Coordinates of C-alpha atoms (C1' of nucleotides) in Angstrom, one line a residue:
Chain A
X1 CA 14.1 21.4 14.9
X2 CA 11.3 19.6 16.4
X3 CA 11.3 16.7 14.8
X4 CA 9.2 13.7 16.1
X5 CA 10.4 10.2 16.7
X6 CA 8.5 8.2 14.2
X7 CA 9.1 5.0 15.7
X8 CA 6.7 5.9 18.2
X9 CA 4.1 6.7 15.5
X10 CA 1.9 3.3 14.9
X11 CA 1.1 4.6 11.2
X12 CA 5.3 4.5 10.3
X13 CA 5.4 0.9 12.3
X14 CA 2.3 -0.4 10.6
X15 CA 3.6 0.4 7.0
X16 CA 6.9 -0.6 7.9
X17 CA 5.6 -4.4 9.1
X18 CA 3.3 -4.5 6.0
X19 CA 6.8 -4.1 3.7
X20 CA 8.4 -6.5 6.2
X21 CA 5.8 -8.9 5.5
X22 CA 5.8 -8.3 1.7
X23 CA 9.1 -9.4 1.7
X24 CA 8.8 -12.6 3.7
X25 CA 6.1 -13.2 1.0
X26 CA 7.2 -12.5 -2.1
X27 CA 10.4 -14.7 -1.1
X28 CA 8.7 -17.9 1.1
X29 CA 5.3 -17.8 -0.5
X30 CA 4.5 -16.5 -4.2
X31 CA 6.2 -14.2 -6.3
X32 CA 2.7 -14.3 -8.5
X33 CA 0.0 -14.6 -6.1
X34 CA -0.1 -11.6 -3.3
X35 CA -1.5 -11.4 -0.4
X36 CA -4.6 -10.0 -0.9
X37 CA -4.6 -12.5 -3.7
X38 CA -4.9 -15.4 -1.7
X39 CA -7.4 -13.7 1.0
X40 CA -9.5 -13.8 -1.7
X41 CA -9.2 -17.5 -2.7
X42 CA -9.3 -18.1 0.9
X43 CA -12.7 -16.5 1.2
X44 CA -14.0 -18.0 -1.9
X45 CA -12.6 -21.8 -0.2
X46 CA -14.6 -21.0 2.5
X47 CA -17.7 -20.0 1.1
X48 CA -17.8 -21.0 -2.8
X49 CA -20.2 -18.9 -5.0
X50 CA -19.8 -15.8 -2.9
X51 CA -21.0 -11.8 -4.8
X52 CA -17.9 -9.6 -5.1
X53 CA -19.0 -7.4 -2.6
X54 CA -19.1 -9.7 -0.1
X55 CA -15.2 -11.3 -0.9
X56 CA -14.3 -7.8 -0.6
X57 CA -15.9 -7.0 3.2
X58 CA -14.5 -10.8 4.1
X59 CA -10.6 -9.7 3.4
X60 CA -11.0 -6.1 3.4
X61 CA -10.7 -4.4 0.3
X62 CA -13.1 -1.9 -1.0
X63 CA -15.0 -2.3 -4.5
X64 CA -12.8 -0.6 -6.3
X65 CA -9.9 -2.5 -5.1
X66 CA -11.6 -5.8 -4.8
X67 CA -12.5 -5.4 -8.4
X68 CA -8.9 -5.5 -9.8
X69 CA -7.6 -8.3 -7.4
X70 CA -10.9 -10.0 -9.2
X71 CA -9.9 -9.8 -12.4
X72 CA -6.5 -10.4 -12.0
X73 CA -7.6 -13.9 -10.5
X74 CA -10.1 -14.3 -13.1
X75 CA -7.5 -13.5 -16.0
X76 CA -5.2 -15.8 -14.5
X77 CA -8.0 -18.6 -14.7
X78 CA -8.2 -19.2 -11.0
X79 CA -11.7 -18.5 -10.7
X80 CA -14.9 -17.5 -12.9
X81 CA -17.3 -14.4 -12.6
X82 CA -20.8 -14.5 -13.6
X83 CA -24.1 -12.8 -13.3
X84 CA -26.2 -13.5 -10.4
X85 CA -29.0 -15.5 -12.6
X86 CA -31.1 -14.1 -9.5
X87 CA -30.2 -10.3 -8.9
X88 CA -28.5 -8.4 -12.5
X89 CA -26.2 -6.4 -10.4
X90 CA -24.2 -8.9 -8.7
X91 CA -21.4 -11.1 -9.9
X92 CA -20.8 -14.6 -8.4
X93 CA -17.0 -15.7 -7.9
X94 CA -16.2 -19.2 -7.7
X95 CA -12.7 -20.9 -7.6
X96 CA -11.6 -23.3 -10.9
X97 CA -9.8 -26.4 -10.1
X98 CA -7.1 -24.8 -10.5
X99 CA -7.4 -21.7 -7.8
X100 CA -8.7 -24.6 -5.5
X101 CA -5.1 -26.3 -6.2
X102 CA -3.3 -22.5 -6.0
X103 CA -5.2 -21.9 -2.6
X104 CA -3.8 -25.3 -1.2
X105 CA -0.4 -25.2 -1.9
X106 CA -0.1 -21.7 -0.5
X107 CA -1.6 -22.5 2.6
X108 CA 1.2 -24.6 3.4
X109 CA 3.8 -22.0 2.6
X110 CA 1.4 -18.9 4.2
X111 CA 2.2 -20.9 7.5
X112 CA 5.3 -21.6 7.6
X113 CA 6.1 -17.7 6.7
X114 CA 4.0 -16.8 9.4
X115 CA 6.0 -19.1 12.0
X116 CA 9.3 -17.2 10.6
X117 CA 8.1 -13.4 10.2
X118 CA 6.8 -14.2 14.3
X119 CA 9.7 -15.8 15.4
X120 CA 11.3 -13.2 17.1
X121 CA 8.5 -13.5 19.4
X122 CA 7.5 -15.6 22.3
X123 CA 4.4 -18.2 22.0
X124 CA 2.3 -15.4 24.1
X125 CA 4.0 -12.6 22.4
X126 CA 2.7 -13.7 19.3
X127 CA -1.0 -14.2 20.5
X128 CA -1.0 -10.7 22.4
X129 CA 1.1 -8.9 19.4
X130 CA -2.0 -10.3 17.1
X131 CA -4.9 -9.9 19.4
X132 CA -3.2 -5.9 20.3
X133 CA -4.0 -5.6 16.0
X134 CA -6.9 -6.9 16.0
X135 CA -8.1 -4.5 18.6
X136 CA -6.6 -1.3 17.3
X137 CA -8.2 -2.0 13.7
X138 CA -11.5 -2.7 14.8
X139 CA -11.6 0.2 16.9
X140 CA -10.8 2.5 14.5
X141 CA -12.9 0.3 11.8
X142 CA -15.8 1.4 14.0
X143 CA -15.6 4.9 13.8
X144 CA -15.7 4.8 10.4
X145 CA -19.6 4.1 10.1
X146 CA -20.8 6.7 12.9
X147 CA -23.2 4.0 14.1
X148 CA -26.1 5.9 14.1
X149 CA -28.2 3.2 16.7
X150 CA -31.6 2.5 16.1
X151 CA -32.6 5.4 17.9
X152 CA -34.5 5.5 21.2
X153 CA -35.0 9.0 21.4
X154 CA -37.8 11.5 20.9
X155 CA -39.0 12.0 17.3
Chain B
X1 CA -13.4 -26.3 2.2
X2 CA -10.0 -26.0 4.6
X3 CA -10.0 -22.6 4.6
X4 CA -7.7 -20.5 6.8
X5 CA -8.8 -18.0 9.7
X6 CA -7.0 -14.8 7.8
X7 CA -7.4 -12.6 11.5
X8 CA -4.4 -15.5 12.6
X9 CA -1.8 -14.1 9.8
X10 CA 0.2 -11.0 10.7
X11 CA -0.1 -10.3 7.0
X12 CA -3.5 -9.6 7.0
X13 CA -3.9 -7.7 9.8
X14 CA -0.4 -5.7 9.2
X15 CA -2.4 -4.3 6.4
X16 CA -5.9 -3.6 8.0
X17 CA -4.0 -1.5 9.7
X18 CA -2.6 0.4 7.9
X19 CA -6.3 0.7 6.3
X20 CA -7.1 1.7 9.5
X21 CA -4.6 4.4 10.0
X22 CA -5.1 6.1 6.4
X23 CA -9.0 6.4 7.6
X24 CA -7.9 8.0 10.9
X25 CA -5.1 10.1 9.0
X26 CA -7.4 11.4 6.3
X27 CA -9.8 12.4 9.0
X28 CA -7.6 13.8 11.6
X29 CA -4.5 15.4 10.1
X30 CA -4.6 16.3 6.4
X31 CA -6.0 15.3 3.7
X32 CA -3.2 16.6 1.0
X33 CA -0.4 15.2 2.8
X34 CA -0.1 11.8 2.9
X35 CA 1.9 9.7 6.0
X36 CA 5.0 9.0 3.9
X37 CA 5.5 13.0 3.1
X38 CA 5.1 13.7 6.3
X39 CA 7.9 11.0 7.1
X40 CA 9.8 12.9 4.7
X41 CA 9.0 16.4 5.8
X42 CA 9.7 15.3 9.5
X43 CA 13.4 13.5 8.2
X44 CA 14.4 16.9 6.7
X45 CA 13.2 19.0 9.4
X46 CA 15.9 16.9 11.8
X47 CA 18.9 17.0 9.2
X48 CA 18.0 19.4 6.5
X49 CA 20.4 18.9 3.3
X50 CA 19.9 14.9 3.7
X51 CA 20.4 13.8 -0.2
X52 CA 17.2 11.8 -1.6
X53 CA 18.4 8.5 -0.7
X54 CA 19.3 8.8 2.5
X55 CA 16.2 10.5 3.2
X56 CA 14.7 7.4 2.1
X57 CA 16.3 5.3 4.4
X58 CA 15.2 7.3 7.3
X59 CA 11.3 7.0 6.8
X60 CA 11.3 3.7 5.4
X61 CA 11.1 4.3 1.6
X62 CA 12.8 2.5 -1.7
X63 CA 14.7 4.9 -4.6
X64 CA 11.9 4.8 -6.9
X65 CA 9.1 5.6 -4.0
X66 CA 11.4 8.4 -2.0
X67 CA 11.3 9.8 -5.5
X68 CA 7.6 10.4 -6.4
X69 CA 6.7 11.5 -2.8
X70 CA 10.0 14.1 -3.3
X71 CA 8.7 15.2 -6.4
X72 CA 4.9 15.8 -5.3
X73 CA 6.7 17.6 -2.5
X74 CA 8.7 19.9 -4.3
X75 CA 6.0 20.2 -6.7
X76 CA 3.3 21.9 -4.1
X77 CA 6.5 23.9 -3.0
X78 CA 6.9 22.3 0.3
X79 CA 10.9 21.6 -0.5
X80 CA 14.1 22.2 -2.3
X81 CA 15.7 19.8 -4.7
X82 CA 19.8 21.0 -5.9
X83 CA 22.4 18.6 -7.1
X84 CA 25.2 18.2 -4.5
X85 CA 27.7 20.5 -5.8
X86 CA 30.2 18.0 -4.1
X87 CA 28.4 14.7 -6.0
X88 CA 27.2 15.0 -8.8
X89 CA 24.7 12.1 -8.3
X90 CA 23.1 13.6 -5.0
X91 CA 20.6 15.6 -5.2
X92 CA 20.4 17.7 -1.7
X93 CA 16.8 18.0 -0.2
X94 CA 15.8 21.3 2.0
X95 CA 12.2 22.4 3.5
X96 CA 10.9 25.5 2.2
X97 CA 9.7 28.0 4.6
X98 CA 5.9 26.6 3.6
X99 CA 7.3 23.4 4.2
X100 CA 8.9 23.8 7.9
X101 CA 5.6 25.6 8.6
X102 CA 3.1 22.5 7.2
X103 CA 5.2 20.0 9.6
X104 CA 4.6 22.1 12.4
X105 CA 1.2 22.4 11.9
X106 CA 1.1 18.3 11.1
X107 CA 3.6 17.7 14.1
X108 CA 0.4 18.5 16.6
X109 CA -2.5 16.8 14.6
X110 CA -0.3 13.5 14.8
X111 CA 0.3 13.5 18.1
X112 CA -3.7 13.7 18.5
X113 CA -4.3 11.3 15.9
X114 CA -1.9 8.6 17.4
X115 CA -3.5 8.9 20.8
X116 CA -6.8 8.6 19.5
X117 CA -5.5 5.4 17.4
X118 CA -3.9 3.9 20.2
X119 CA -6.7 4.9 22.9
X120 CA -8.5 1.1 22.3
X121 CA -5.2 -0.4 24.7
X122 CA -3.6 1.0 27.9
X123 CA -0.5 2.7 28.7
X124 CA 1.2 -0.5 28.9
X125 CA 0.1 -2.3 26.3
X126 CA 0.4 1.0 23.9
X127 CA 4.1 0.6 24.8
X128 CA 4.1 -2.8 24.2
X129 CA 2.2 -2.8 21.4
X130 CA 4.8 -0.5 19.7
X131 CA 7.9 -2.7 20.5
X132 CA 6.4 -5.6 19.5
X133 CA 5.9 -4.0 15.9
X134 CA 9.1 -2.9 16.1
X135 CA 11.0 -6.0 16.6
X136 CA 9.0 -7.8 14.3
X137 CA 10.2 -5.6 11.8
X138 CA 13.6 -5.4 12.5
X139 CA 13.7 -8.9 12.7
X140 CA 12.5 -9.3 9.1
X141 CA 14.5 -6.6 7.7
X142 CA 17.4 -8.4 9.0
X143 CA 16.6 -11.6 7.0
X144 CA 16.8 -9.1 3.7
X145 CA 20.9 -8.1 3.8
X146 CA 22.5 -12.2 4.3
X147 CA 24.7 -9.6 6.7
X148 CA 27.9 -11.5 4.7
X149 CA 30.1 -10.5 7.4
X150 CA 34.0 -9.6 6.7
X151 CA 34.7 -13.4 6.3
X152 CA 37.8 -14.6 8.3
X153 CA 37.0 -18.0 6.1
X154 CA 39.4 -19.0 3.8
X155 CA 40.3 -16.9 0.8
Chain C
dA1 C1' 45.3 7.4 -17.0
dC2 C1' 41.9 3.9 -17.9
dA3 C1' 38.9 0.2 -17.3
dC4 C1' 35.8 -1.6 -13.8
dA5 C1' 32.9 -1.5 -10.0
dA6 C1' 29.8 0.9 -7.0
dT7 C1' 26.4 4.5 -6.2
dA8 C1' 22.4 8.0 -7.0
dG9 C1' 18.8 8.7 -9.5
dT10 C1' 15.3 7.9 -13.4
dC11 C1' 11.9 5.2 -16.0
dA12 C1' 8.6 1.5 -17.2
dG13 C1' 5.7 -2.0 -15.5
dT14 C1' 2.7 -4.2 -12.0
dG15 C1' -0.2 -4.2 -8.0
dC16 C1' -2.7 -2.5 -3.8
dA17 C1' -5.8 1.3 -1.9
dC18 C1' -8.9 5.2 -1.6
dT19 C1' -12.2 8.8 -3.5
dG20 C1' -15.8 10.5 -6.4
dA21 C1' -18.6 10.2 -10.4
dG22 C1' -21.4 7.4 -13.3
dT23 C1' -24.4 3.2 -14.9
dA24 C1' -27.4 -0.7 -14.6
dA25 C1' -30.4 -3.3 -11.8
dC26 C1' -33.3 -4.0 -8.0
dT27 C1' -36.8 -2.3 -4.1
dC28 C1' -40.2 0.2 -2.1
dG29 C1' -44.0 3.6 -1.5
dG30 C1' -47.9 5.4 -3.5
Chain D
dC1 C1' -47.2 0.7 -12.6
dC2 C1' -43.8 4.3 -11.8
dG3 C1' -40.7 7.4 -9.8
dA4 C1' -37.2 7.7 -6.0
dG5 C1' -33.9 5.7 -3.5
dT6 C1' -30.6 1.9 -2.7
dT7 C1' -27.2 -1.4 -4.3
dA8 C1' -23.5 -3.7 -7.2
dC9 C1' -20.2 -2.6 -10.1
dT10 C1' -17.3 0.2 -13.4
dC11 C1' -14.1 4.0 -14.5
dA12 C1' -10.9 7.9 -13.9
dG13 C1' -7.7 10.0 -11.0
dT14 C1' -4.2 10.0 -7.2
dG15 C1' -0.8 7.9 -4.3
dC16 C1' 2.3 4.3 -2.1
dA17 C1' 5.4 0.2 -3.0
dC18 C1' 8.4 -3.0 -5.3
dT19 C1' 11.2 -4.9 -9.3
dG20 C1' 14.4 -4.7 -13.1
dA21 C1' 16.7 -2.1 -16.6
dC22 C1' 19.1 2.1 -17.8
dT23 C1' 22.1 6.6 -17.3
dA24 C1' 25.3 9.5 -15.2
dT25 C1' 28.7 10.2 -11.9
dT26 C1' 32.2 8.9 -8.7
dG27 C1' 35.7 5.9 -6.7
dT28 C1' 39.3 2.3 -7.1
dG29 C1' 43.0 -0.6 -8.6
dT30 C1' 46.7 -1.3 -11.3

DNA sequence: ACACAATAGTCAGTGCACTGAGTAACTCGG
DNA sequence: CCGAGTTACTCAGTGCACTGACTATTGTGT
């Protein structure tokens, strides 16, 4: 006995909206390109020429992760990888014509899934249910790095 | 250029977090069991015997997922996996006495752990926050089965 | 009883996500 | 200039999640 209701746990909801959304995805959007896919050729859209580190912290994936979305992309000859000429370690990304063309036409369709997967939801519903997200995330983003400020104390 | 704002799509934030959960989890309530086996752990502590599929359907789990996180379950000894004696298809799941004993312990690092996650919002907006995930969900869950009703259409 | 469909579960393949260990390249203090 | 630390990336290992193909069992209709 004992057991908990897990629709009261936010970890159970949040995984359960992410497969929501991965099906609204895979069926209005791209059965090829994910989601984390097109952050990435979003990010690179916005800021051409960007290191692989930094894609990553713009759509949230960690290196290792960021790494294989990468070379998927790359494999798929929707953008190209090369040495920083300036600094050895890092690799520049930067969308082909063809990930440029990829990252339009999926725009189109990313909206219009995102008007259906909110529709059960009021104009302000929607902005409060996305701004409540945003706030829970950072939060517990932040207590990830324990801050450490640049300390006034003695010493 | 014409890059999108990705902290507008639900996507996106549905799965930061969840990032943001598995770093609160992983911190505050184990860091052998995952979120899903707990799920699990918690479905069979409510109806023990459930067969794997239905077990599945409880916490929110396909066939082929309910049946890696059932194996590493039964594997570290945490439940019991016989064939229905009834149906030969089922296989009927039971918590082991290590099991019932490891959701227990879980049960009251959760409940910490969720308040801690929520603590960014208020009372209401925790509330709120929860059915809003909720009905998004269910909503796109919904669009999944087309629901093909007992037609009264012609034959 | 026998063929056909439906159901429970397995298996292979792909993809996201995290950790920890390791490597190459840069930076900084002496 | 040179050694220590930092940084960018890779690689191996684990785990969740979905699809599609396959097997075994059960259930149904005639």
């Amino acid at each position: 006995m004992s057991a908990v209701d897990l629709t009261t746990h936010p970890g159970h909801l949040a995984r359960r909206l992410q497969q929501a959304h991965h099906l609204l995805w895979t069926t209005m959007v791209s059965e090829e390109i994910t989601s984390p896919q097109f952050g990435v050729l979003n990010a690179l859209t916005a800021e051409p020429g960007l290191d692989q580190r930094t894609v990553g912290e713009r759509v949230g994936l960690d290196r290792s992760t960021i790494a294989e979305v990468v070379s998927r992309l790359s494999r798929r000859g929707l953008l190209d990888k090369v040495r920083d000429p300036g600094d050895g370690r890092r690799f520049l990304l930067r969308l082909t014509d063809e990930g440029a063309r990829t990252h339009r036409k999926l725009t189109v369709r990313t909206a219009r899934m995102n008007q259906v997967f909110l529709a059960p939801l009021s104009a302000e519903e929607q902005a409060l249910f996305l701004a409540l997200i945003r706030r829970v995330s950072d939060a517990a983003e932040g207590l990830r790095a324990p801050e450490e400020p640049a300390s006034t104390g003695p010493s």
